[in-house]
Amino acid sequence: MDIKLWINGKLIKDSVEPDTPMLEYLRSKGCYSVKRGCETSNCGLCTVWLEGKPILSCTLPLMRADGKHITTLEGLQSEAEEFGAFLADEGAEQCGFCNSGFIMNVLAMKRELKNPTEEEIKEYLAGNLCRCTGYVGQLRAIKNYLKSVKGEAGNE
Amino acid sequence: MLRCNEYIFAESLGEAYELNSKKSAAIVGGNGWLKLGNRQWGSVIDISRLGLDKITETDESFTIGAMVTLRDIEKHEGLNAYTNGAVKESVRHIVGTQFRNTVTVGGSIFGRFGFSDVLTVFMVMDSFAELYKGGVIPLHEFAKLPYDNDILVNIIVKKTPLKMAYSSFRNQQTDFPVLTFAHAFREDGAFSAIGARPSRAELRRDDESILKDIFSLSYEEAERAVDAYALWISSQYAYESNLRASADYRRHIAEVLARRTVASILDKG
Ligand SMILES: Cc1cc2nc3c(=O)[nH]c(=O)nc-3n(C[C@H](O)[C@H](O)[C@H](O)COP(=O)(O)OP(=O)(O)OC[C@H]3O[C@@H](n4cnc5c(N)ncnc54)[C@H](O)[C@@H]3O)c2cc1C
Ligand code: FES
Ligand code: FES
């Protein structure tokens, strides 16, 4: 089946099996940040953006992306690194396996919610499971990151 | 994983219906549920290009297209103003933002899942399922029908004046609910729906008039009426046990949620 889509801004025209999972396809295109944790929509590891909205690439069929833009962590390198430094400062990760999906959703939240409360942050990220950390360090990192981004915006 | 020989973007509802008449065909909404099955489908029919991803609000009603996502209804101001936030409350615990960005109202209602928060919340409203062949039927009646190959096109909610609230109980965040409860005071009576018992939600009306004139009662009288209603309504349903909770536990939770949910409507006046 023919498909045309943009992955991290790059136009791709391809021929795929009709039931190709989005997650596998993205990995086959070199987006190894997209990981499979559960494949049952529960863990959030496979989070990517479709037209700027965070979605689960293990769940939505690839064909739904026909004519659309997908963004993965590879397409947000510098922003991801900036937030990653806040995670490191708080010791907010152990194995790091959950990280790419988690960062994708934090960066989506930053765009969607203005000045989120702690409750709103927790609710937005409830679909990102982390088996190692207990989330407290991550929450500290997010708060510090949002504060710093807001500060930078205020200084402009 | 979704497995199929063909993936077809339907160009009209008529075409989608025609294609879906084969036993080996399935309509795909957000694929949240469909992909959990093991079946190899002949054709999977995608109805995402038919303009069914919109919520249309008029003075009389909301028309919610089958491809509207759970996140869309969670964030829709008109729908949440009308339901006093009950719609948001019903979906905000479902898995996560990313999931709710793609799973659909159509798939949720057509699926008529026992655990469905979505079915429970819409049931107490003056709501209808619009089917391509089956026409427009009250949602609580649609919920009882066996599965067929019709297509759910819209959910229609008439703006009958109401006061409503929703609550659910989960063993842990983002898990399936152990029990779902919705209540609405409408001009034609007081209605509750209880789901995840674990069987699917059903609608009941306060035919004993336990809550009659409750808004004009004193605080103490109203509290007694709510207690009596919670006991009565929770006894109107059958409960069963599964991995998440026993039947007895569910019955107990039903009474507690009924009391809290109805009282929360009174508190808001
Ligand atoms: C891990 C997980 C946790 C969940 N937790 C909850 C929860 O806590 N509460 C809750 O309420 N729900 C929950 N759900 C269900 C979820 O909210 C959706 O209801 C479900 O995924 C179906 O919606 P969908 O758009 O993904 O439909 P799909 O999976 O695409 O379709 C579901 C079924 O409906 C059919 N179908 C879809 N659209 C139409 C249509 N327009 N006309 C006719 N047939 C149609 C499909 O052929 C299929 O049989 C959960 C699901 C998963 C996978
Ligand atoms: S792999 Fe997609 S949610 Fe777990
Ligand atoms: S750091 Fe190991 S799963 Fe999150």
CSV table of C-alpha atoms and ligand atoms in Angstrom, one decimal:
chain,number,residue,atom,x,y,z
A,1,MET,CA,0.0,0.0,0.0
A,2,ASP,CA,1.3,3.4,-0.9
A,3,ILE,CA,2.0,5.9,1.9
A,4,LYS,CA,3.3,9.4,2.0
A,5,LEU,CA,4.3,11.0,5.4
A,6,TRP,CA,6.8,13.2,7.0
A,7,ILE,CA,9.1,11.9,9.7
A,8,ASN,CA,10.9,14.6,11.6
A,9,GLY,CA,10.3,17.0,8.7
A,10,LYS,CA,11.6,14.6,6.0
A,11,LEU,CA,9.1,13.6,3.3
A,12,ILE,CA,8.9,9.8,2.8
A,13,LYS,CA,7.0,8.1,0.0
A,14,ASP,CA,6.9,4.3,0.6
A,15,SER,CA,5.1,1.1,-0.1
A,16,VAL,CA,4.1,-0.8,3.0
A,17,GLU,CA,2.1,-3.8,4.2
A,18,PRO,CA,-1.4,-2.6,5.1
A,19,ASP,CA,-1.1,-3.7,8.7
A,20,THR,CA,2.4,-2.3,9.3
A,21,PRO,CA,2.5,-1.1,12.9
A,22,MET,CA,3.6,2.5,13.2
A,23,LEU,CA,6.2,1.7,15.9
A,24,GLU,CA,8.0,-0.9,13.8
A,25,TYR,CA,8.0,1.4,10.8
A,26,LEU,CA,9.5,4.2,12.7
A,27,ARG,CA,12.3,2.0,14.0
A,28,SER,CA,12.9,0.7,10.5
A,29,LYS,CA,13.5,4.3,9.5
A,30,GLY,CA,16.2,4.7,12.1
A,31,CYS,CA,14.1,6.2,14.9
A,32,TYR,CA,15.4,3.9,17.6
A,33,SER,CA,14.2,6.2,20.4
A,34,VAL,CA,10.7,4.7,19.8
A,35,LYS,CA,10.5,1.7,22.0
A,36,ARG,CA,8.1,-1.1,22.7
A,37,GLY,CA,7.4,-1.6,26.4
A,38,CYS,CA,4.0,-3.3,26.6
A,39,GLU,CA,2.4,-3.1,23.2
A,40,THR,CA,-1.0,-2.9,25.0
A,41,SER,CA,-1.2,0.9,25.3
A,42,ASN,CA,-0.2,1.0,28.9
A,43,CYS,CA,3.3,2.2,29.3
A,44,GLY,CA,3.8,5.3,27.1
A,45,LEU,CA,7.3,4.2,25.9
A,46,CYS,CA,6.3,4.4,22.3
A,47,THR,CA,5.1,8.0,22.4
A,48,VAL,CA,5.6,10.0,19.3
A,49,TRP,CA,3.7,13.1,18.0
A,50,LEU,CA,1.2,13.0,15.1
A,51,GLU,CA,0.6,16.5,13.8
A,52,GLY,CA,2.1,17.8,17.1
A,53,LYS,CA,-0.1,15.7,19.4
A,54,PRO,CA,1.4,12.9,21.5
A,55,ILE,CA,0.1,9.5,20.6
A,56,LEU,CA,1.0,5.8,21.1
A,57,SER,CA,2.8,4.4,18.1
A,58,CYS,CA,2.1,0.9,19.2
A,59,THR,CA,-1.6,1.6,18.9
A,60,LEU,CA,-2.5,3.8,16.0
A,61,PRO,CA,-2.1,2.0,12.6
A,62,LEU,CA,0.7,3.4,10.4
A,63,MET,CA,-1.8,4.1,7.6
A,64,ARG,CA,-3.5,6.7,9.8
A,65,ALA,CA,-0.3,8.8,9.4
A,66,ASP,CA,-0.7,8.9,5.6
A,67,GLY,CA,-0.3,12.6,4.5
A,68,LYS,CA,0.6,13.6,8.1
A,69,HIS,CA,3.7,14.6,10.1
A,70,ILE,CA,5.3,12.4,12.7
A,71,THR,CA,7.8,13.7,15.2
A,72,THR,CA,10.0,11.4,17.3
A,73,LEU,CA,12.7,12.3,19.9
A,74,GLU,CA,15.3,12.3,17.1
A,75,GLY,CA,13.5,15.4,15.7
A,76,LEU,CA,13.6,17.2,19.0
A,77,GLN,CA,17.2,16.6,19.8
A,78,SER,CA,18.3,20.0,21.4
A,79,GLU,CA,15.0,20.5,23.4
A,80,ALA,CA,15.3,16.9,24.6
A,81,GLU,CA,18.9,17.4,25.7
A,82,GLU,CA,17.9,20.5,27.5
A,83,PHE,CA,15.2,18.7,29.5
A,84,GLY,CA,17.4,15.7,29.9
A,85,ALA,CA,20.0,17.8,31.8
A,86,PHE,CA,17.3,18.6,34.3
A,87,LEU,CA,16.5,14.9,34.7
A,88,ALA,CA,20.2,14.2,35.3
A,89,ASP,CA,20.5,17.0,37.9
A,90,GLU,CA,17.7,15.4,39.9
A,91,GLY,CA,19.0,11.8,39.5
A,92,ALA,CA,15.5,11.2,38.0
A,93,GLU,CA,16.3,8.1,36.1
A,94,GLN,CA,17.8,4.7,36.6
A,95,CYS,CA,17.7,2.3,33.7
A,96,GLY,CA,16.5,5.1,31.4
A,97,PHE,CA,14.3,2.8,29.3
A,98,CYS,CA,11.1,4.9,29.9
A,99,ASN,CA,12.9,8.1,29.0
A,100,SER,CA,12.3,8.8,25.4
A,101,GLY,CA,8.5,8.3,25.6
A,102,PHE,CA,8.5,10.3,28.8
A,103,ILE,CA,10.4,13.2,27.3
A,104,MET,CA,8.2,13.3,24.2
A,105,ASN,CA,5.1,13.6,26.5
A,106,VAL,CA,6.7,16.2,28.8
A,107,LEU,CA,7.6,18.4,25.7
A,108,ALA,CA,4.0,17.9,24.4
A,109,MET,CA,2.7,19.0,27.8
A,110,LYS,CA,4.9,22.1,27.7
A,111,ARG,CA,3.2,23.1,24.5
A,112,GLU,CA,-0.3,22.3,25.5
A,113,LEU,CA,-0.6,23.4,29.1
A,114,LYS,CA,0.1,26.9,30.4
A,115,ASN,CA,1.6,27.0,33.9
A,116,PRO,CA,0.3,23.5,34.9
A,117,THR,CA,-0.3,22.7,38.5
A,118,GLU,CA,1.4,19.6,40.1
A,119,GLU,CA,-2.0,17.7,39.7
A,120,GLU,CA,-2.2,18.7,36.0
A,121,ILE,CA,1.4,17.5,35.4
A,122,LYS,CA,0.7,14.2,37.1
A,123,GLU,CA,-2.6,13.7,35.1
A,124,TYR,CA,-1.0,14.6,31.8
A,125,LEU,CA,1.8,12.2,32.3
A,126,ALA,CA,-0.2,9.4,34.0
A,127,GLY,CA,0.2,7.2,30.9
A,128,ASN,CA,4.1,7.2,31.1
A,129,LEU,CA,5.1,4.4,33.4
A,130,CYS,CA,8.5,4.1,35.0
A,131,ARG,CA,9.4,0.9,36.9
A,132,CYS,CA,12.6,2.3,38.5
A,133,THR,CA,12.2,5.7,40.0
A,134,GLY,CA,8.9,6.4,41.8
A,135,TYR,CA,8.4,9.6,39.8
A,136,VAL,CA,9.4,12.0,42.5
A,137,GLY,CA,12.7,13.0,40.9
A,138,GLN,CA,11.0,13.3,37.5
A,139,LEU,CA,8.4,15.7,39.0
A,140,ARG,CA,11.2,17.9,40.5
A,141,ALA,CA,13.0,17.9,37.1
A,142,ILE,CA,9.8,18.9,35.3
A,143,LYS,CA,9.1,21.7,37.7
A,144,ASN,CA,12.6,23.1,37.5
A,145,TYR,CA,12.6,22.8,33.7
A,146,LEU,CA,9.3,24.6,33.3
A,147,LYS,CA,10.4,27.3,35.7
A,148,SER,CA,13.6,27.8,33.6
A,149,VAL,CA,11.8,27.8,30.3
A,150,LYS,CA,9.3,30.4,31.7
A,151,GLY,CA,12.2,32.5,32.9
A,152,GLU,CA,13.9,32.5,29.5
A,153,ALA,CA,10.6,33.4,27.8
A,154,GLY,CA,10.2,36.3,30.3
A,155,ASN,CA,13.7,37.6,29.6
A,156,GLU,CA,13.2,37.8,25.8
B,1,MET,CA,-1.5,-6.4,16.9
B,2,LEU,CA,-3.9,-5.4,14.1
B,3,ARG,CA,-3.5,-7.9,11.2
B,4,CYS,CA,-5.3,-7.4,7.9
B,5,ASN,CA,-5.1,-8.2,4.2
B,6,GLU,CA,-6.4,-4.8,3.2
B,7,TYR,CA,-6.7,-1.4,4.8
B,8,ILE,CA,-9.3,0.8,3.1
B,9,PHE,CA,-10.1,4.4,3.6
B,10,ALA,CA,-13.8,4.6,3.0
B,11,GLU,CA,-14.9,7.4,0.8
B,12,SER,CA,-18.5,7.4,2.0
B,13,LEU,CA,-20.5,5.9,4.8
B,14,GLY,CA,-22.4,3.8,2.2
B,15,GLU,CA,-19.1,2.3,1.0
B,16,ALA,CA,-18.0,1.7,4.6
B,17,TYR,CA,-21.3,-0.1,5.3
B,18,GLU,CA,-21.1,-2.2,2.2
B,19,LEU,CA,-17.5,-3.2,3.0
B,20,ASN,CA,-18.3,-3.9,6.6
B,21,SER,CA,-21.1,-6.4,5.6
B,22,LYS,CA,-18.5,-9.1,5.3
B,23,LYS,CA,-17.8,-11.2,8.4
B,24,SER,CA,-14.0,-10.7,7.8
B,25,ALA,CA,-14.2,-6.9,7.9
B,26,ALA,CA,-13.9,-4.5,10.8
B,27,ILE,CA,-14.3,-0.7,11.2
B,28,VAL,CA,-11.2,0.8,12.9
B,29,GLY,CA,-11.7,3.7,15.3
B,30,GLY,CA,-8.6,4.4,17.4
B,31,ASN,CA,-7.5,0.7,17.2
B,32,GLY,CA,-7.1,0.7,21.0
B,33,TRP,CA,-9.3,-2.4,21.4
B,34,LEU,CA,-9.2,-3.9,17.9
B,35,LYS,CA,-5.5,-4.4,18.0
B,36,LEU,CA,-5.7,-6.5,21.2
B,37,GLY,CA,-7.5,-9.2,19.2
B,38,ASN,CA,-5.7,-12.1,17.5
B,39,ARG,CA,-7.8,-12.2,14.3
B,40,GLN,CA,-6.5,-11.8,10.8
B,41,TRP,CA,-9.0,-9.4,9.2
B,42,GLY,CA,-9.8,-9.5,5.6
B,43,SER,CA,-10.4,-5.8,5.4
B,44,VAL,CA,-10.0,-3.0,8.0
B,45,ILE,CA,-12.2,0.0,7.1
B,46,ASP,CA,-10.9,3.4,8.1
B,47,ILE,CA,-13.7,6.0,8.4
B,48,SER,CA,-11.3,8.8,9.5
B,49,ARG,CA,-11.7,10.8,6.2
B,50,LEU,CA,-15.5,11.2,6.4
B,51,GLY,CA,-15.6,14.3,8.6
B,52,LEU,CA,-16.8,12.4,11.7
B,53,ASP,CA,-14.1,14.0,13.9
B,54,LYS,CA,-16.2,17.0,14.9
B,55,ILE,CA,-18.4,18.0,17.8
B,56,THR,CA,-21.2,20.3,16.6
B,57,GLU,CA,-23.0,22.3,19.2
B,58,THR,CA,-26.4,24.0,18.6
B,59,ASP,CA,-28.9,25.5,21.0
B,60,GLU,CA,-30.7,22.2,21.1
B,61,SER,CA,-28.0,19.5,21.0
B,62,PHE,CA,-24.4,18.3,20.7
B,63,THR,CA,-23.6,16.0,17.8
B,64,ILE,CA,-20.5,14.0,18.5
B,65,GLY,CA,-19.0,12.3,15.4
B,66,ALA,CA,-17.8,8.7,15.8
B,67,MET,CA,-14.2,9.6,15.2
B,68,VAL,CA,-14.1,12.3,17.9
B,69,THR,CA,-11.4,11.3,20.4
B,70,LEU,CA,-11.8,10.9,24.1
B,71,ARG,CA,-9.4,13.8,24.5
B,72,ASP,CA,-11.7,16.0,22.4
B,73,ILE,CA,-14.6,15.4,24.7
B,74,GLU,CA,-12.4,15.8,27.7
B,75,LYS,CA,-11.5,19.3,26.5
B,76,HIS,CA,-14.7,20.4,25.0
B,77,GLU,CA,-15.9,23.5,26.9
B,78,GLY,CA,-19.6,23.3,25.8
B,79,LEU,CA,-20.0,19.7,26.6
B,80,ASN,CA,-18.3,20.1,30.0
B,81,ALA,CA,-20.3,23.2,30.9
B,82,TYR,CA,-23.5,21.3,30.1
B,83,THR,CA,-22.5,18.3,32.1
B,84,ASN,CA,-20.9,20.2,34.9
B,85,GLY,CA,-17.5,18.6,34.1
B,86,ALA,CA,-18.9,15.0,34.2
B,87,VAL,CA,-17.6,14.2,30.7
B,88,LYS,CA,-14.1,15.2,31.6
B,89,GLU,CA,-14.3,13.3,34.9
B,90,SER,CA,-15.4,10.2,33.1
B,91,VAL,CA,-12.5,10.0,30.7
B,92,ARG,CA,-9.5,11.7,32.5
B,93,HIS,CA,-8.5,8.4,34.2
B,94,ILE,CA,-8.4,6.4,31.0
B,95,VAL,CA,-4.8,5.2,30.4
B,96,GLY,CA,-3.1,8.5,29.5
B,97,THR,CA,-3.2,11.6,27.3
B,98,GLN,CA,-1.5,9.9,24.4
B,99,PHE,CA,-4.1,7.1,24.4
B,100,ARG,CA,-7.0,9.5,24.7
B,101,ASN,CA,-5.7,11.6,21.8
B,102,THR,CA,-6.6,8.7,19.4
B,103,VAL,CA,-9.2,6.4,20.8
B,104,THR,CA,-12.7,7.3,19.7
B,105,VAL,CA,-16.1,7.9,21.1
B,106,GLY,CA,-17.4,5.7,18.2
B,107,GLY,CA,-15.2,2.7,19.2
B,108,SER,CA,-16.0,3.2,22.9
B,109,ILE,CA,-19.7,3.3,22.5
B,110,PHE,CA,-20.0,0.7,19.7
B,111,GLY,CA,-17.8,-1.6,21.7
B,112,ARG,CA,-20.3,-1.4,24.6
B,113,PHE,CA,-17.6,-2.6,26.9
B,114,GLY,CA,-18.7,-3.6,30.4
B,115,PHE,CA,-16.0,-1.4,32.0
B,116,SER,CA,-16.8,1.6,29.9
B,117,ASP,CA,-16.7,5.0,31.6
B,118,VAL,CA,-17.8,6.6,28.3
B,119,LEU,CA,-21.0,4.5,28.0
B,120,THR,CA,-21.9,5.1,31.6
B,121,VAL,CA,-21.6,8.9,31.4
B,122,PHE,CA,-23.5,9.4,28.2
B,123,MET,CA,-26.3,7.0,29.3
B,124,VAL,CA,-27.8,9.3,31.9
B,125,MET,CA,-28.1,12.2,29.4
B,126,ASP,CA,-30.9,12.6,26.9
B,127,SER,CA,-28.6,10.8,24.4
B,128,PHE,CA,-29.0,8.8,21.2
B,129,ALA,CA,-26.9,6.6,19.0
B,130,GLU,CA,-27.1,7.4,15.3
B,131,LEU,CA,-26.5,4.3,13.2
B,132,TYR,CA,-26.0,4.3,9.5
B,133,LYS,CA,-28.7,1.7,8.9
B,134,GLY,CA,-30.4,1.4,12.3
B,135,GLY,CA,-31.3,5.1,12.5
B,136,VAL,CA,-31.4,7.1,15.7
B,137,ILE,CA,-32.1,5.2,18.9
B,138,PRO,CA,-31.8,6.0,22.6
B,139,LEU,CA,-28.3,5.2,23.8
B,140,HIS,CA,-29.6,3.1,26.7
B,141,GLU,CA,-31.5,0.9,24.2
B,142,PHE,CA,-28.5,0.7,21.8
B,143,ALA,CA,-26.4,-0.5,24.8
B,144,LYS,CA,-28.6,-3.6,25.1
B,145,LEU,CA,-28.4,-4.6,21.4
B,146,PRO,CA,-26.2,-7.4,20.2
B,147,TYR,CA,-23.3,-6.6,18.0
B,148,ASP,CA,-24.0,-6.3,14.3
B,149,ASN,CA,-22.2,-4.8,11.2
B,150,ASP,CA,-23.9,-1.4,11.4
B,151,ILE,CA,-21.8,1.8,11.7
B,152,LEU,CA,-22.1,4.2,14.5
B,153,VAL,CA,-22.1,7.6,12.9
B,154,ASN,CA,-22.8,10.1,15.7
B,155,ILE,CA,-23.8,10.3,19.4
B,156,ILE,CA,-26.4,13.0,19.8
B,157,VAL,CA,-27.0,14.6,23.1
B,158,LYS,CA,-30.1,16.7,23.5
B,159,LYS,CA,-29.6,19.7,25.7
B,160,THR,CA,-32.4,18.8,28.1
B,161,PRO,CA,-31.8,20.8,31.2
B,162,LEU,CA,-30.0,18.6,33.7
B,163,LYS,CA,-27.7,18.6,36.7
B,164,MET,CA,-25.3,15.7,36.6
B,165,ALA,CA,-22.1,14.2,38.0
B,166,TYR,CA,-19.9,11.2,37.4
B,167,SER,CA,-17.6,9.1,39.5
B,168,SER,CA,-15.6,5.9,39.2
B,169,PHE,CA,-13.5,3.7,41.4
B,170,ARG,CA,-10.2,2.2,40.4
B,171,ASN,CA,-7.8,-0.1,42.3
B,172,GLN,CA,-5.0,2.0,40.9
B,173,GLN,CA,-4.6,4.9,38.6
B,174,THR,CA,-5.1,4.3,34.8
B,175,ASP,CA,-6.4,0.8,35.4
B,176,PHE,CA,-9.9,-0.3,34.3
B,177,PRO,CA,-12.6,0.8,36.7
B,178,VAL,CA,-14.0,-1.5,39.4
B,179,LEU,CA,-17.2,0.5,39.2
B,180,THR,CA,-18.6,3.4,37.2
B,181,PHE,CA,-21.5,5.6,38.3
B,182,ALA,CA,-23.3,8.5,36.7
B,183,HIS,CA,-26.4,10.4,37.9
B,184,ALA,CA,-28.5,13.1,36.3
B,185,PHE,CA,-31.5,15.1,37.6
B,186,ARG,CA,-33.5,15.8,34.5
B,187,GLU,CA,-37.0,17.3,33.9
B,188,ASP,CA,-38.3,13.8,33.3
B,189,GLY,CA,-36.9,12.3,36.5
B,190,ALA,CA,-33.7,11.3,38.3
B,191,PHE,CA,-31.6,8.8,36.4
B,192,SER,CA,-28.6,6.7,37.4
B,193,ALA,CA,-26.3,4.4,35.4
B,194,ILE,CA,-24.0,1.9,37.0
B,195,GLY,CA,-21.4,0.1,34.9
B,196,ALA,CA,-18.3,-2.1,35.3
B,197,ARG,CA,-20.3,-4.4,37.6
B,198,PRO,CA,-18.4,-5.9,35.6
B,199,SER,CA,-21.1,-6.1,33.0
B,200,ARG,CA,-22.0,-3.0,31.0
B,201,ALA,CA,-23.8,0.0,32.2
B,202,GLU,CA,-27.6,0.1,32.5
B,203,LEU,CA,-29.9,3.0,33.1
B,204,ARG,CA,-32.4,3.1,36.0
B,205,ARG,CA,-34.9,5.9,36.8
B,206,ASP,CA,-35.9,6.8,40.4
B,207,ASP,CA,-39.4,5.3,39.9
B,208,GLU,CA,-39.8,5.2,43.7
B,209,SER,CA,-39.5,9.0,43.7
B,210,ILE,CA,-37.0,8.9,46.6
B,211,LEU,CA,-35.3,12.0,45.3
B,212,LYS,CA,-38.5,13.9,44.4
B,213,ASP,CA,-38.3,17.6,45.2
B,214,ILE,CA,-34.9,17.1,46.8
B,215,PHE,CA,-33.7,20.5,45.9
B,216,SER,CA,-36.3,22.1,48.2
B,217,LEU,CA,-35.7,19.9,51.2
B,218,SER,CA,-33.8,20.9,54.3
B,219,TYR,CA,-30.1,19.7,54.5
B,220,GLU,CA,-31.0,16.9,56.9
B,221,GLU,CA,-34.0,15.7,54.9
B,222,ALA,CA,-32.0,15.8,51.7
B,223,GLU,CA,-29.2,13.8,53.3
B,224,ARG,CA,-31.6,11.1,54.5
B,225,ALA,CA,-33.1,11.0,50.9
B,226,VAL,CA,-29.7,10.6,49.4
B,227,ASP,CA,-28.8,7.8,51.8
B,228,ALA,CA,-32.1,6.0,51.0
B,229,TYR,CA,-31.5,6.5,47.3
B,230,ALA,CA,-28.0,5.1,47.4
B,231,LEU,CA,-29.2,2.0,49.2
B,232,TRP,CA,-32.1,1.6,46.8
B,233,ILE,CA,-30.2,2.2,43.5
B,234,SER,CA,-27.3,0.0,44.4
B,235,SER,CA,-29.8,-2.8,45.1
B,236,GLN,CA,-31.3,-2.5,41.6
B,237,TYR,CA,-28.3,-4.1,39.9
B,238,ALA,CA,-26.6,-7.5,39.7
B,239,TYR,CA,-22.9,-7.6,40.5
B,240,GLU,CA,-20.3,-10.2,39.7
B,241,SER,CA,-16.7,-11.0,40.8
B,242,ASN,CA,-13.6,-10.8,38.6
B,243,LEU,CA,-9.9,-10.3,39.1
B,244,ARG,CA,-10.4,-6.6,40.1
B,245,ALA,CA,-13.1,-7.0,42.8
B,246,SER,CA,-15.7,-9.3,44.3
B,247,ALA,CA,-19.4,-8.9,43.7
B,248,ASP,CA,-19.9,-7.9,47.4
B,249,TYR,CA,-17.2,-5.2,47.2
B,250,ARG,CA,-18.7,-3.8,44.0
B,251,ARG,CA,-22.2,-3.6,45.7
B,252,HIS,CA,-20.7,-1.7,48.6
B,253,ILE,CA,-18.8,0.6,46.3
B,254,ALA,CA,-21.9,1.2,44.3
B,255,GLU,CA,-23.7,2.5,47.4
B,256,VAL,CA,-20.8,4.7,48.4
B,257,LEU,CA,-20.4,6.2,44.9
B,258,ALA,CA,-24.2,6.7,44.6
B,259,ARG,CA,-24.2,8.7,47.8
B,260,ARG,CA,-21.2,10.8,47.0
B,261,THR,CA,-22.1,11.5,43.4
B,262,VAL,CA,-25.7,12.5,44.1
B,263,ALA,CA,-24.6,14.6,47.1
B,264,SER,CA,-22.0,16.4,45.0
B,265,ILE,CA,-24.8,17.6,42.7
B,266,LEU,CA,-26.8,18.9,45.6
B,267,ASP,CA,-23.7,20.6,47.0
B,268,LYS,CA,-23.4,22.6,43.8
B,269,GLY,CA,-27.1,23.6,44.0
C,1,LIG,C1,-5.3,-0.7,27.9
C,1,LIG,C2,-6.7,-0.1,27.8
C,1,LIG,C3,-7.3,0.4,28.9
C,1,LIG,C4,-8.5,1.0,28.8
C,1,LIG,N1,-9.1,1.5,29.9
C,1,LIG,C5,-10.4,2.0,29.8
C,1,LIG,C6,-11.0,2.6,30.9
C,1,LIG,O1,-10.5,2.6,32.0
C,1,LIG,N2,-12.3,3.1,30.7
C,1,LIG,C7,-12.9,3.1,29.5
C,1,LIG,O2,-14.1,3.6,29.4
C,1,LIG,N3,-12.3,2.6,28.4
C,1,LIG,C8,-11.1,2.0,28.5
C,1,LIG,N4,-10.5,1.4,27.4
C,1,LIG,C9,-11.3,1.4,26.2
C,1,LIG,C10,-10.9,2.6,25.3
C,1,LIG,O3,-11.3,3.8,26.0
C,1,LIG,C11,-11.7,2.6,24.0
C,1,LIG,O4,-13.1,2.6,24.3
C,1,LIG,C12,-11.4,1.5,23.1
C,1,LIG,O5,-10.0,1.5,22.8
C,1,LIG,C13,-12.2,1.5,21.8
C,1,LIG,O6,-12.1,2.7,21.2
C,1,LIG,P1,-11.2,2.7,19.8
C,1,LIG,O7,-11.5,4.1,19.2
C,1,LIG,O8,-9.8,2.4,20.1
C,1,LIG,O9,-12.0,1.6,18.9
C,1,LIG,P2,-11.4,0.4,18.1
C,1,LIG,O10,-10.5,-0.4,19.0
C,1,LIG,O11,-10.8,0.9,16.8
C,1,LIG,O12,-12.8,-0.4,17.9
C,1,LIG,C14,-13.5,-1.0,18.9
C,1,LIG,C15,-14.6,-1.8,18.3
C,1,LIG,O13,-15.6,-1.0,17.7
C,1,LIG,C16,-15.7,-1.1,16.3
C,1,LIG,N5,-15.9,0.2,15.8
C,1,LIG,C17,-15.1,1.3,16.0
C,1,LIG,N6,-15.7,2.4,15.6
C,1,LIG,C18,-16.9,2.0,15.0
C,1,LIG,C19,-18.0,2.7,14.4
C,1,LIG,N7,-17.9,4.0,14.3
C,1,LIG,N8,-19.0,2.0,14.0
C,1,LIG,C20,-19.1,0.7,14.2
C,1,LIG,N9,-18.1,0.0,14.8
C,1,LIG,C21,-17.0,0.6,15.2
C,1,LIG,C22,-14.5,-1.9,15.9
C,1,LIG,O14,-14.7,-2.6,14.7
C,1,LIG,C23,-14.2,-2.7,17.1
C,1,LIG,O15,-15.0,-3.9,17.1
C,1,LIG,C24,-9.2,0.9,27.5
C,1,LIG,C25,-8.6,0.3,26.4
C,1,LIG,C26,-7.3,-0.2,26.5
C,1,LIG,C27,-6.7,-0.8,25.3
C,2,FES,S1,4.5,0.1,23.9
C,2,FES,FE1,3.0,1.6,23.4
C,2,FES,S2,2.1,2.1,25.3
C,2,FES,FE2,3.5,0.5,25.8
C,3,FES,S1,14.2,4.7,34.7
C,3,FES,FE1,13.9,2.6,34.4
C,3,FES,S2,11.8,2.5,33.7
C,3,FES,FE2,12.1,4.6,34.1
